[in-house]
mmCIF file of C-alpha atoms in Angstrom:
data_model
loop_
_atom_site.group_PDB
_atom_site.id
_atom_site.type_symbol
_atom_site.label_atom_id
_atom_site.label_comp_id
_atom_site.label_asym_id
_atom_site.label_seq_id
_atom_site.Cartn_x
_atom_site.Cartn_y
_atom_site.Cartn_z
ATOM 1 C CA MET A 1 100.942 123.401 92.216
ATOM 2 C CA ALA A 2 100.730 120.812 89.430
ATOM 3 C CA ALA A 3 103.597 118.378 89.944
ATOM 4 C CA GLY A 4 104.647 117.095 86.507
ATOM 5 C CA PRO A 5 105.254 118.890 83.213
ATOM 6 C CA GLU A 6 101.867 117.822 81.795
ATOM 7 C CA GLY A 7 100.016 119.148 84.820
ATOM 8 C CA LYS A 8 101.937 122.423 84.644
ATOM 9 C CA LEU A 9 101.149 122.770 80.955
ATOM 10 C CA GLN A 10 97.444 122.173 81.608
ATOM 11 C CA LEU A 11 97.521 124.814 84.332
ATOM 12 C CA VAL A 12 99.076 127.337 81.936
ATOM 13 C CA GLN A 13 96.552 126.501 79.213
ATOM 14 C CA ARG A 14 93.630 127.032 81.593
ATOM 15 C CA HIS A 15 94.941 130.551 82.250
ATOM 16 C CA VAL A 16 94.936 131.731 78.607
ATOM 17 C CA ARG A 17 91.791 133.557 77.473
ATOM 18 C CA ALA A 18 90.684 134.101 73.878
ATOM 19 C CA PHE A 19 89.197 137.421 72.740
ATOM 20 C CA PRO A 20 87.764 137.471 69.212
ATOM 21 C CA ASP A 21 88.116 140.601 67.080
ATOM 22 C CA PHE A 22 90.779 142.218 69.280
ATOM 23 C CA PRO A 23 92.618 144.491 68.630
ATOM 24 C CA LYS A 24 90.794 144.501 65.304
ATOM 25 C CA LYS A 25 88.198 142.439 63.481
ATOM 26 C CA GLY A 26 89.405 139.022 62.377
ATOM 27 C CA ILE A 27 92.094 138.590 65.040
ATOM 28 C CA LEU A 28 91.659 136.091 67.872
ATOM 29 C CA PHE A 29 93.747 137.544 70.699
ATOM 30 C CA ARG A 30 95.243 135.108 73.230
ATOM 31 C CA ASP A 31 95.403 136.886 76.580
ATOM 32 C CA ILE A 32 98.113 135.874 79.068
ATOM 33 C CA CYS A 33 97.000 138.282 81.820
ATOM 34 C CA PRO A 34 95.378 135.451 83.834
ATOM 35 C CA ILE A 35 98.775 133.681 83.887
ATOM 36 C CA LEU A 36 100.340 136.753 85.440
ATOM 37 C CA LYS A 37 97.536 137.021 87.988
ATOM 38 C CA SER A 38 98.054 133.431 89.163
ATOM 39 C CA PRO A 39 101.287 132.768 91.079
ATOM 40 C CA ALA A 40 100.901 129.036 90.350
ATOM 41 C CA ALA A 41 100.462 129.543 86.585
ATOM 42 C CA LEU A 42 103.362 132.013 86.389
ATOM 43 C CA THR A 43 105.568 129.592 88.303
ATOM 44 C CA ALA A 44 104.490 126.810 85.944
ATOM 45 C CA VAL A 45 105.556 128.845 82.889
ATOM 46 C CA THR A 46 108.938 129.584 84.455
ATOM 47 C CA ASP A 47 109.345 125.942 85.517
ATOM 48 C CA LEU A 48 108.551 124.655 82.019
ATOM 49 C CA PHE A 49 110.992 127.068 80.374
ATOM 50 C CA GLU A 50 113.704 126.181 82.895
ATOM 51 C CA GLU A 51 113.074 122.444 82.448
ATOM 52 C CA HIS A 52 113.403 122.830 78.672
ATOM 53 C CA VAL A 53 116.715 124.684 78.940
ATOM 54 C CA ARG A 54 118.168 122.216 81.409
ATOM 55 C CA SER A 55 116.860 119.047 79.701
ATOM 56 C CA HIS A 56 118.278 120.191 76.352
ATOM 57 C CA GLN A 57 121.526 121.234 78.038
ATOM 58 C CA LEU A 58 121.407 124.666 76.436
ATOM 59 C CA GLN A 59 124.391 126.803 77.356
ATOM 60 C CA VAL A 60 123.062 130.308 77.939
ATOM 61 C CA ASP A 61 124.832 133.513 78.992
ATOM 62 C CA LEU A 62 121.883 135.864 78.533
ATOM 63 C CA ILE A 63 118.118 135.818 78.186
ATOM 64 C CA VAL A 64 116.939 138.417 75.644
ATOM 65 C CA ALA A 65 113.327 139.614 75.618
ATOM 66 C CA CYS A 66 111.948 141.169 72.462
ATOM 67 C CA ALA A 67 109.191 143.738 72.612
ATOM 68 C CA GLY A 68 107.718 145.915 69.972
ATOM 69 C CA LEU A 69 104.494 147.688 70.727
ATOM 70 C CA ASP A 70 104.163 145.936 74.075
ATOM 71 C CA ALA A 71 106.475 144.334 76.601
ATOM 72 C CA ARG A 72 104.914 141.012 77.624
ATOM 73 C CA GLY A 73 108.108 139.068 76.898
ATOM 74 C CA PHE A 74 109.756 141.136 79.616
ATOM 75 C CA LEU A 75 107.505 139.506 82.166
ATOM 76 C CA PHE A 76 108.975 136.029 81.668
ATOM 77 C CA GLY A 77 112.599 136.775 80.788
ATOM 78 C CA PRO A 78 113.887 138.058 84.140
ATOM 79 C CA LEU A 79 112.248 135.176 86.006
ATOM 80 C CA LEU A 80 113.953 132.618 83.784
ATOM 81 C CA ALA A 81 117.284 134.479 83.849
ATOM 82 C CA GLN A 82 117.228 134.512 87.641
ATOM 83 C CA ARG A 83 116.472 130.773 87.774
ATOM 84 C CA LEU A 84 119.324 130.008 85.373
ATOM 85 C CA GLY A 85 121.757 132.394 87.047
ATOM 86 C CA VAL A 86 122.335 134.403 83.847
ATOM 87 C CA GLY A 87 121.841 137.997 82.733
ATOM 88 C CA PHE A 88 118.797 139.561 81.118
ATOM 89 C CA VAL A 89 118.819 141.987 78.160
ATOM 90 C CA LEU A 90 116.061 144.207 76.791
ATOM 91 C CA VAL A 91 115.157 144.738 73.151
ATOM 92 C CA ARG A 92 112.836 147.753 73.289
ATOM 93 C CA LYS A 93 110.704 149.950 71.113
ATOM 94 C CA LYS A 94 112.852 152.628 69.455
ATOM 95 C CA GLY A 95 113.533 155.606 71.704
ATOM 96 C CA LYS A 96 113.069 153.771 75.012
ATOM 97 C CA LEU A 97 116.697 152.898 75.830
ATOM 98 C CA PRO A 98 119.405 155.357 76.883
ATOM 99 C CA GLY A 99 122.888 155.490 75.397
ATOM 100 C CA ALA A 100 124.120 154.263 72.049
ATOM 101 C CA THR A 101 121.681 151.843 70.424
ATOM 102 C CA VAL A 102 121.206 149.885 67.217
ATOM 103 C CA SER A 103 117.742 149.422 65.701
ATOM 104 C CA VAL A 104 115.841 147.196 63.276
ATOM 105 C CA ALA A 105 112.431 147.884 61.682
ATOM 106 C CA TYR A 106 109.874 145.097 61.181
ATOM 107 C CA ASP A 107 106.222 144.429 60.372
ATOM 108 C CA LEU A 108 103.646 143.053 62.779
ATOM 109 C CA GLU A 109 100.530 141.032 62.014
ATOM 110 C CA TYR A 110 98.581 144.310 62.247
ATOM 111 C CA GLY A 111 101.105 147.166 61.993
ATOM 112 C CA SER A 112 104.804 147.957 61.995
ATOM 113 C CA ALA A 113 107.442 148.809 64.586
ATOM 114 C CA GLU A 114 111.109 149.472 65.165
ATOM 115 C CA VAL A 115 113.108 147.969 68.020
ATOM 116 C CA GLU A 116 116.539 148.630 69.395
ATOM 117 C CA ILE A 117 119.141 147.284 71.775
ATOM 118 C CA GLN A 118 121.965 149.043 73.558
ATOM 119 C CA GLU A 119 125.189 148.656 71.608
ATOM 120 C CA ASP A 120 127.054 147.052 74.490
ATOM 121 C CA ALA A 121 124.229 144.817 75.773
ATOM 122 C CA VAL A 122 125.633 141.598 74.298
ATOM 123 C CA ALA A 123 129.282 140.767 73.750
ATOM 124 C CA PRO A 124 130.363 138.993 70.552
ATOM 125 C CA GLY A 125 129.984 135.237 70.918
ATOM 126 C CA GLN A 126 127.744 135.313 73.976
ATOM 127 C CA LYS A 127 125.119 132.579 73.980
ATOM 128 C CA VAL A 128 121.636 134.084 74.062
ATOM 129 C CA LEU A 129 118.157 132.657 74.333
ATOM 130 C CA ILE A 130 115.327 134.841 73.028
ATOM 131 C CA ILE A 131 112.101 134.743 75.014
ATOM 132 C CA ASP A 132 108.666 136.193 74.275
ATOM 133 C CA ASP A 133 105.043 135.632 75.156
ATOM 134 C CA LEU A 134 103.760 135.028 71.615
ATOM 135 C CA LEU A 135 105.051 133.792 68.264
ATOM 136 C CA ALA A 136 102.691 134.914 65.521
ATOM 137 C CA THR A 137 104.265 135.961 62.215
ATOM 138 C CA GLY A 138 107.755 135.843 63.751
ATOM 139 C CA GLU A 139 108.586 139.415 62.767
ATOM 140 C CA ARG A 140 109.263 140.558 66.337
ATOM 141 C CA GLN A 141 111.474 137.592 67.163
ATOM 142 C CA GLN A 142 113.249 137.853 63.812
ATOM 143 C CA SER A 143 114.105 141.470 64.586
ATOM 144 C CA GLY A 144 115.631 140.264 67.860
ATOM 145 C CA THR A 145 117.698 137.602 66.138
ATOM 146 C CA GLU A 146 118.841 140.127 63.513
ATOM 147 C CA LEU A 147 119.989 142.529 66.213
ATOM 148 C CA GLN A 148 121.839 139.769 68.034
ATOM 149 C CA GLN A 149 123.600 138.319 64.994
ATOM 150 C CA LYS A 150 124.246 141.416 62.947
ATOM 151 C CA VAL A 151 125.357 143.835 65.605
ATOM 152 C CA GLU A 152 126.494 141.793 68.563
ATOM 153 C CA GLN A 153 127.409 138.593 66.699
ATOM 154 C CA ALA A 154 125.769 136.595 69.468
ATOM 155 C CA ASP A 155 125.352 132.838 69.373
ATOM 156 C CA ILE A 156 121.569 132.334 69.413
ATOM 157 C CA GLN A 157 120.596 129.156 71.237
ATOM 158 C CA GLY A 158 116.933 129.374 70.233
ATOM 159 C CA CYS A 159 113.646 131.135 70.879
ATOM 160 C CA MET A 160 111.118 130.322 73.599
ATOM 161 C CA VAL A 161 107.500 131.495 73.699
ATOM 162 C CA VAL A 162 104.449 130.836 75.813
ATOM 163 C CA ILE A 163 102.077 130.734 72.817
ATOM 164 C CA GLU A 164 102.701 129.909 69.146
ATOM 165 C CA LEU A 165 100.034 130.702 66.552
ATOM 166 C CA ARG A 166 100.954 127.980 64.052
ATOM 167 C CA ASP A 167 98.686 129.182 61.217
ATOM 168 C CA LEU A 168 100.787 132.350 60.932
ATOM 169 C CA LYS A 169 103.967 130.280 60.327
ATOM 170 C CA GLY A 170 106.271 132.406 62.482
ATOM 171 C CA ALA A 171 108.545 129.434 63.149
ATOM 172 C CA ASP A 172 109.328 129.257 59.416
ATOM 173 C CA ARG A 173 110.616 132.835 59.511
ATOM 174 C CA LEU A 174 112.984 131.998 62.384
ATOM 175 C CA LYS A 175 114.685 128.995 60.810
ATOM 176 C CA PRO A 176 117.327 127.690 61.417
ATOM 177 C CA HIS A 177 116.798 128.670 65.075
ATOM 178 C CA ASN A 178 115.060 126.190 67.345
ATOM 179 C CA ILE A 179 111.634 127.268 68.620
ATOM 180 C CA PHE A 180 110.153 126.011 71.868
ATOM 181 C CA SER A 181 106.526 126.918 72.549
ATOM 182 C CA LEU A 182 104.478 125.851 75.534
ATOM 183 C CA LEU A 183 101.103 126.176 73.793
ATOM 184 C CA GLN A 184 100.213 125.978 70.108
ATOM 185 C CA TYR A 185 97.016 127.232 68.525
#
């Protein structure tokens, strides 16, 4: 395992593949599947997220993973929550959670979606950190922040992602929330 943060970051970067014209022409898809296949790379992602939270002394009660048409953010959230000793909450595609839910619709870089959270998932004032695999246009993460603030009145500590596609300016959409991304393209 790479010892320092720079070595860990290089390990993560080596495990991201680029696929041009997927899922449609003109999109360069950044694939994180090799990270998940490599125990060392997955540990490095979790380590880097944990180091960021601890070095910035973020107070966190819950990790919230946002997912629209896919659930890749779910793959990192529980690992980080376990490391930090905090809970984990799902934001899912509409119709996938039981019980009373609240939903928000949003646009994607190549489609649209609606996500929801269980009404009682986050208590008012709880400190949450939103985690996802990718920040592109920011629509998915913005829907998560809207759900947290509007319905649960949570205190959002920031958003963390493995990959940020800077040209799509997703971080601008999420202001004033702090964004931490491991890799930027």
